[in-house]
Tab-separated table of C-alpha atoms and ligand atoms in Angstrom:
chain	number	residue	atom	x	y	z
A	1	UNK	CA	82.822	94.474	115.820
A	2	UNK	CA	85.163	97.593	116.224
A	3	UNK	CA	85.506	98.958	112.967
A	4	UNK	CA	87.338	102.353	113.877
A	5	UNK	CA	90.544	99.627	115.113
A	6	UNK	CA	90.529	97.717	111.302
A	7	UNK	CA	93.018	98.793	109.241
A	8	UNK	CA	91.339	99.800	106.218
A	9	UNK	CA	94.530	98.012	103.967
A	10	UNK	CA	96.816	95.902	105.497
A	11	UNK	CA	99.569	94.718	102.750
A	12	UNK	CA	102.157	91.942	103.713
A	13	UNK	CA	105.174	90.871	101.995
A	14	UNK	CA	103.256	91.986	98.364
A	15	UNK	CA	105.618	91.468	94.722
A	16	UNK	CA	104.931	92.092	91.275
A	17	UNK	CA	106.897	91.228	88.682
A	18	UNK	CA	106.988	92.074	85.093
A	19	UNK	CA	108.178	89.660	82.748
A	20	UNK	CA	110.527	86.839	83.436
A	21	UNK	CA	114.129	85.282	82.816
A	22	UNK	CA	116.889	87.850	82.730
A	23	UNK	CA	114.219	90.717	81.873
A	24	UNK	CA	112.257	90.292	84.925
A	25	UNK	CA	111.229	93.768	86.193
A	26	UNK	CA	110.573	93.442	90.111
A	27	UNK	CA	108.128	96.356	90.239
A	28	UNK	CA	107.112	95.876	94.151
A	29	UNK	CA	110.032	93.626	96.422
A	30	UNK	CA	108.004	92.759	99.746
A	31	UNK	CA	105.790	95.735	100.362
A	32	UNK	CA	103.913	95.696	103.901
A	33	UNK	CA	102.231	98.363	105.555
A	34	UNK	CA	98.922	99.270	106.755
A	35	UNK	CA	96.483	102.474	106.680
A	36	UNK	CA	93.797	103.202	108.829
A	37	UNK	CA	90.622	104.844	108.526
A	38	UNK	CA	91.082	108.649	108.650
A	39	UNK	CA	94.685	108.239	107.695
A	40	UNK	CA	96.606	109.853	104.678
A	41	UNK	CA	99.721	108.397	103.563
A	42	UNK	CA	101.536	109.542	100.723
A	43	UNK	CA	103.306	107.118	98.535
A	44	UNK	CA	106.754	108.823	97.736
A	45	UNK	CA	109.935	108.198	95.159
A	46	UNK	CA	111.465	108.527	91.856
A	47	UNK	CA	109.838	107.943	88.536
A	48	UNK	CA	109.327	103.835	87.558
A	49	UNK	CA	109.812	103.119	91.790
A	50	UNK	CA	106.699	101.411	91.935
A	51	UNK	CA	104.049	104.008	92.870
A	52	UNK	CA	101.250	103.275	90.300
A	53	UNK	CA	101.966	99.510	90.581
A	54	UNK	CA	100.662	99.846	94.222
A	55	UNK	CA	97.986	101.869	93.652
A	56	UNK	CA	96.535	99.362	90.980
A	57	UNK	CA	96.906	96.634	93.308
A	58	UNK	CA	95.005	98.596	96.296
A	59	UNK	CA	92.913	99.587	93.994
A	60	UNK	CA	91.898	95.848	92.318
A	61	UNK	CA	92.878	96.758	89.398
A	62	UNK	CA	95.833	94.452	89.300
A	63	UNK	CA	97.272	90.961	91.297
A	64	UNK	CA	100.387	91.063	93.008
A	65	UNK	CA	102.065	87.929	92.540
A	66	UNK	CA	102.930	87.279	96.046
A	67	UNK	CA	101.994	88.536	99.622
A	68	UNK	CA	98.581	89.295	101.250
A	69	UNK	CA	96.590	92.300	100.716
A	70	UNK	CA	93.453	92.600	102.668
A	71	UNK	CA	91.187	95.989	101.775
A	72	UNK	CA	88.967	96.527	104.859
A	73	UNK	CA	89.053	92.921	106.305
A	74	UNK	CA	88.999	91.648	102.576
A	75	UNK	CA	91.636	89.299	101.023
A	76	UNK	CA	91.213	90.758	97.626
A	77	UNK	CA	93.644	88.656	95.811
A	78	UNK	CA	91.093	86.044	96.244
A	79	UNK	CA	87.849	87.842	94.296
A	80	UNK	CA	86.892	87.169	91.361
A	81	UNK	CA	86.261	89.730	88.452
A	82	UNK	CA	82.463	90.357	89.874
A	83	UNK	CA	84.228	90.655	93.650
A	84	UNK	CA	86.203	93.661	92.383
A	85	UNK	CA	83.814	95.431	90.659
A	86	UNK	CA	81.697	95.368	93.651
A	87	UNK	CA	84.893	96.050	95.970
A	88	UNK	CA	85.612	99.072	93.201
A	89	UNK	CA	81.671	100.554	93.338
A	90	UNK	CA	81.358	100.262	97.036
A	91	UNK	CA	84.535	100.522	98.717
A	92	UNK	CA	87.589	101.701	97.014
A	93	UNK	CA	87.450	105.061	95.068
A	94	UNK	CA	90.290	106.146	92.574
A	95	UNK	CA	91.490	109.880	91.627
A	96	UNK	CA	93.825	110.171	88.625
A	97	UNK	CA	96.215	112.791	87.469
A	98	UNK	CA	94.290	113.077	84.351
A	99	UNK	CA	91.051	113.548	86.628
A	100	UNK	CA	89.650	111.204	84.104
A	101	UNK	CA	86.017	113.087	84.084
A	102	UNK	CA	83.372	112.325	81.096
A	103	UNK	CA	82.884	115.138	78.602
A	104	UNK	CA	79.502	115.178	77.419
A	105	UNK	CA	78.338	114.987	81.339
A	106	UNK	CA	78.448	118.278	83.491
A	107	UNK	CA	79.781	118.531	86.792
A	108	UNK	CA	76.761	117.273	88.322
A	109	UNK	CA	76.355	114.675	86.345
A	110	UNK	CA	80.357	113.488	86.292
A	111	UNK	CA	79.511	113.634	90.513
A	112	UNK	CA	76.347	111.498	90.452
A	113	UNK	CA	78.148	108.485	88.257
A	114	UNK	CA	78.831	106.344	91.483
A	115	UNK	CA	75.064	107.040	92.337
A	116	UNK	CA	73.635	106.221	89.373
A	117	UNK	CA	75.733	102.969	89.343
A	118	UNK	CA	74.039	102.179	92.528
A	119	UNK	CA	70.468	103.076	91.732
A	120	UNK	CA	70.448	105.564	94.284
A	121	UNK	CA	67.186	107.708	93.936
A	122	UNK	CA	66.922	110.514	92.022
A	123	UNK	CA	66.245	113.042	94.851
A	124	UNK	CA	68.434	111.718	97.442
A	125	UNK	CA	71.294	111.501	94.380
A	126	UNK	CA	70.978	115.132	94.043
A	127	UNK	CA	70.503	116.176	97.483
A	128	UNK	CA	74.413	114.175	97.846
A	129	UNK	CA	75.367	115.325	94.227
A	130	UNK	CA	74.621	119.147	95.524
A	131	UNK	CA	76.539	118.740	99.234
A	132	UNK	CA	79.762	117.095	97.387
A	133	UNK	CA	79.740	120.210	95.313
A	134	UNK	CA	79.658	122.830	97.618
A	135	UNK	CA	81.885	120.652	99.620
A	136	UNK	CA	84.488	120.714	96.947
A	137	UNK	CA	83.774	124.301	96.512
A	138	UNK	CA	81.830	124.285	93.421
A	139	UNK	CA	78.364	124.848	94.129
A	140	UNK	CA	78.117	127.444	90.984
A	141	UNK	CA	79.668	125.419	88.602
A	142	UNK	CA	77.625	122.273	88.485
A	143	UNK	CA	76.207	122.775	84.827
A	144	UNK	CA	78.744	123.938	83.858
A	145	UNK	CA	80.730	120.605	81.473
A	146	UNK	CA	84.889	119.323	82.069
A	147	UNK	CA	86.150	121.740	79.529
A	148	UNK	CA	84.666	124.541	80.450
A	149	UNK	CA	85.707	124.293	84.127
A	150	UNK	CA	89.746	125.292	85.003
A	151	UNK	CA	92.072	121.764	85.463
A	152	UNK	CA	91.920	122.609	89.678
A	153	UNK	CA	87.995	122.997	89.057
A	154	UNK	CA	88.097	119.697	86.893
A	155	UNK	CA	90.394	117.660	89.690
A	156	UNK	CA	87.679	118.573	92.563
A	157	UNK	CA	84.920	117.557	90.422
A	158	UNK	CA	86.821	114.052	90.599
A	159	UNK	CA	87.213	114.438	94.044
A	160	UNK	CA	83.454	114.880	94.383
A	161	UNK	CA	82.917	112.180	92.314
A	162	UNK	CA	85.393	110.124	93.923
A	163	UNK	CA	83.778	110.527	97.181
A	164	UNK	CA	79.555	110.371	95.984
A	165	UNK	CA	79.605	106.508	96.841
A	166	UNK	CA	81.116	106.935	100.744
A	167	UNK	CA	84.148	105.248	100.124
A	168	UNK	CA	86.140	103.334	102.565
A	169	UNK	CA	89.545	104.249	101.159
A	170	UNK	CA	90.746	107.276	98.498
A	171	UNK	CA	93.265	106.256	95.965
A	172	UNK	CA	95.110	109.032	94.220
A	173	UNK	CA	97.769	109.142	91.732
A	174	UNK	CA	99.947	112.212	91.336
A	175	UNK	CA	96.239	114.128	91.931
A	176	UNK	CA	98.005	117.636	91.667
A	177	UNK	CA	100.172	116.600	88.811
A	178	UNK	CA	98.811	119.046	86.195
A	179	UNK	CA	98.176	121.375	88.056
A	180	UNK	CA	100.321	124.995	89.063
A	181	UNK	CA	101.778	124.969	92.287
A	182	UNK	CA	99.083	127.327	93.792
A	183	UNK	CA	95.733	125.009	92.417
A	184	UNK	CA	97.502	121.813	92.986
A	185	UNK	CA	98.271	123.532	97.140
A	186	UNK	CA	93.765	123.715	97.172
A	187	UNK	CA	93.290	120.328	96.253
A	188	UNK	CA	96.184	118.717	98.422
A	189	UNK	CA	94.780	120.820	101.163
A	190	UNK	CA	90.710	119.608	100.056
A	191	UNK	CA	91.923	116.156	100.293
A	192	UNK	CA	93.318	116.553	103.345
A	193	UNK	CA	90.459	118.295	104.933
A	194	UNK	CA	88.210	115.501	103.559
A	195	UNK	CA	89.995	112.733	104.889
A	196	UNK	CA	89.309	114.368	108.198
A	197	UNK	CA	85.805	114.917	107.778
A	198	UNK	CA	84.895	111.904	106.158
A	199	UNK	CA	87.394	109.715	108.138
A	200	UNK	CA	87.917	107.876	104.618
A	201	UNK	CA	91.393	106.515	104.561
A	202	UNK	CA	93.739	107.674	101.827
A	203	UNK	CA	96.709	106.702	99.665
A	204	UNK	CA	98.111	109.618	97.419
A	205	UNK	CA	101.460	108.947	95.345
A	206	UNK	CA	102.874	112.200	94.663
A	207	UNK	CA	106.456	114.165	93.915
A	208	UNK	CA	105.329	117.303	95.783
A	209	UNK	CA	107.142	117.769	99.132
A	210	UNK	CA	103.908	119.272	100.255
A	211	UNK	CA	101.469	116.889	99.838
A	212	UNK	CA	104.008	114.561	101.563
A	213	UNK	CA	103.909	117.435	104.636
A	214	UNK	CA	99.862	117.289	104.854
A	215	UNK	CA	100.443	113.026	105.136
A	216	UNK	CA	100.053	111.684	108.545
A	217	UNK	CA	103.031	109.329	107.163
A	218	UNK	CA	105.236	108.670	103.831
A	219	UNK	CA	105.773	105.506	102.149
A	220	UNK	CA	108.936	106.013	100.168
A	221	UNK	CA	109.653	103.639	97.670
A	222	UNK	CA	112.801	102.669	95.817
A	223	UNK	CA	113.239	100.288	93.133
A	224	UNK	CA	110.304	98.353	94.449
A	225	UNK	CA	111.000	98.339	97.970
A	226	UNK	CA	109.407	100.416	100.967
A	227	UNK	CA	112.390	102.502	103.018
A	228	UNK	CA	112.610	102.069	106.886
B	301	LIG	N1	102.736	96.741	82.257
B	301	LIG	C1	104.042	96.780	82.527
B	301	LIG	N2	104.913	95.953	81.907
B	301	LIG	C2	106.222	95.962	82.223
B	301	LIG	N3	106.789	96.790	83.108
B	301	LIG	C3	105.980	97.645	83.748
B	301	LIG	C4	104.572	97.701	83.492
B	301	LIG	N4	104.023	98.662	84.276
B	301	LIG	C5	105.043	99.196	84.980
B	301	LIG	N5	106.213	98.586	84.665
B	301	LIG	C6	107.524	98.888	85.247
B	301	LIG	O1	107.420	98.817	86.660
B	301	LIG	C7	108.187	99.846	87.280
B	301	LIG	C8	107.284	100.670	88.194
B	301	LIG	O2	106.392	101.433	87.398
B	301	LIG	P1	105.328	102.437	88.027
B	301	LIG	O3	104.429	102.878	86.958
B	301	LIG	O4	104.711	101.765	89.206
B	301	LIG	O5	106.257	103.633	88.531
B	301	LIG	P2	105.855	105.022	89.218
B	301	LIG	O6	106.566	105.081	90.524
B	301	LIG	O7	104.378	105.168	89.235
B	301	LIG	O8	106.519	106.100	88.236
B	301	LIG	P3	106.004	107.588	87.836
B	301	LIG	O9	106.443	108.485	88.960
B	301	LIG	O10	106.775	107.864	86.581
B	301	LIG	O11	104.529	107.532	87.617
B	301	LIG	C9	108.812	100.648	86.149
B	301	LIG	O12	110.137	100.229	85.972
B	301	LIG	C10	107.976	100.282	84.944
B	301	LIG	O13	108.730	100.344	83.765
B	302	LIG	MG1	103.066	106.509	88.335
């Protein structure tokens, strides 16, 4: 089998609608695309277009209520709750705006959460917990815990996290959001640079023109519906 050639998500004709009757919100209108592995795509458009409502459905946390979605050569419309939480610990990784870290844990700890999930070892967890760091950039900051670490130092300990369990494909939605133009310029560019080196795929919905310039290709939605 030639996995380099499978599209990591291939989405056909997906809907969701809110609601019903004459208050029926069509949040997604026949969305299809695919990514591949070692592909970013950002996920573009106005505020209530749709953006988080496809993220949540790559991401299993939500059913369309039409179309296909496959998630590396799985139809994931069909799993059941205990299909998705395996699809979410082993395969699909999410980044949030809010970078959505633990408090009482320290960097190191917030990193090796995917790890511990899957009973990985205790030395090989930090040998991976340790690389992800200084991959990210933070190698002197493990102990350190999410409020005492800056909100760029904060969004690459998600990253790091986000990445522990080798992910097949990186969700991530509005990553630089809170950040200042400069901070939220590092992590577009880290994400970029670890999409490369990973060869994970990625889908980031953003506003910022240049984290739509470091995509290999833009999704822009409107009012549910995929331009072009
Ligand atoms: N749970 C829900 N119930 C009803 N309507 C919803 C729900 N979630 C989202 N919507 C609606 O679906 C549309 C798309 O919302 P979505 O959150 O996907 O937009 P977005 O592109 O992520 O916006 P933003 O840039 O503000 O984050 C909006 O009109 C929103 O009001
Ligand atoms: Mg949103």
């Amino acid at each position: 089998m030639n996995h380099t050639d499978e599209p990591i998500v291939a989405a056909r004709g997906l809907r969701r609608t809110y609601g019903s009757g004459p208050t029926t919100m069509h949040a997604l209108r026949e969305v299809s695309f695919d990514v591949r592995p070692g592909e970013m795509v950002a996920v573009a458009g106005r505020s209530g277009s749709g953006k988080t409502t496809l993220l949540n459905l790559l991401g299993g946390l939500d059913k369309p209520d039409g179309g296909t979605l496959r998630v590396v050569g799985t139809d994931i419309t069909a799993l059941d709750d205990q299909g998705l939480s395996r699809l979410r610990r082993e395969t699909i990784s999410y980044v949030f705006q809010t970078f959505g870290l633990i408090p009482a844990l320290t960097a190191s700890e917030n990193v090796g959460i995917p790890l511990r999930m899957r009973r990985t070892p205790v030395a090989q967890r930090e040998q991976r917990v340790a690389l992800l760091l200084e991959l990210v950039g933070l190698r002197d900051h493990a102990r350190q815990r999410p409020a005492e670490l800056s909100g760029g130092q904060q969004q690459r300990v998600a990253i790091a996290r986000a990445l522990a369990g080798s992910p097949r494909l990186l969700l991530a939605d509005e990553p630089t959001g809170q950040l200042d133009a400069e901070t939220g310029l590092s992590v577009m560019a880290l994400l970029r640079a670890i999409v490369d080196s990973e060869g994970v795929a990625a889908v980031v919905a953003t506003h910022d023109p240049v984290m739509m310039s470091l995509a290999d290709r833009v999704l822009t939605i409107a009012d549910g519906r995929l331009d072009g």
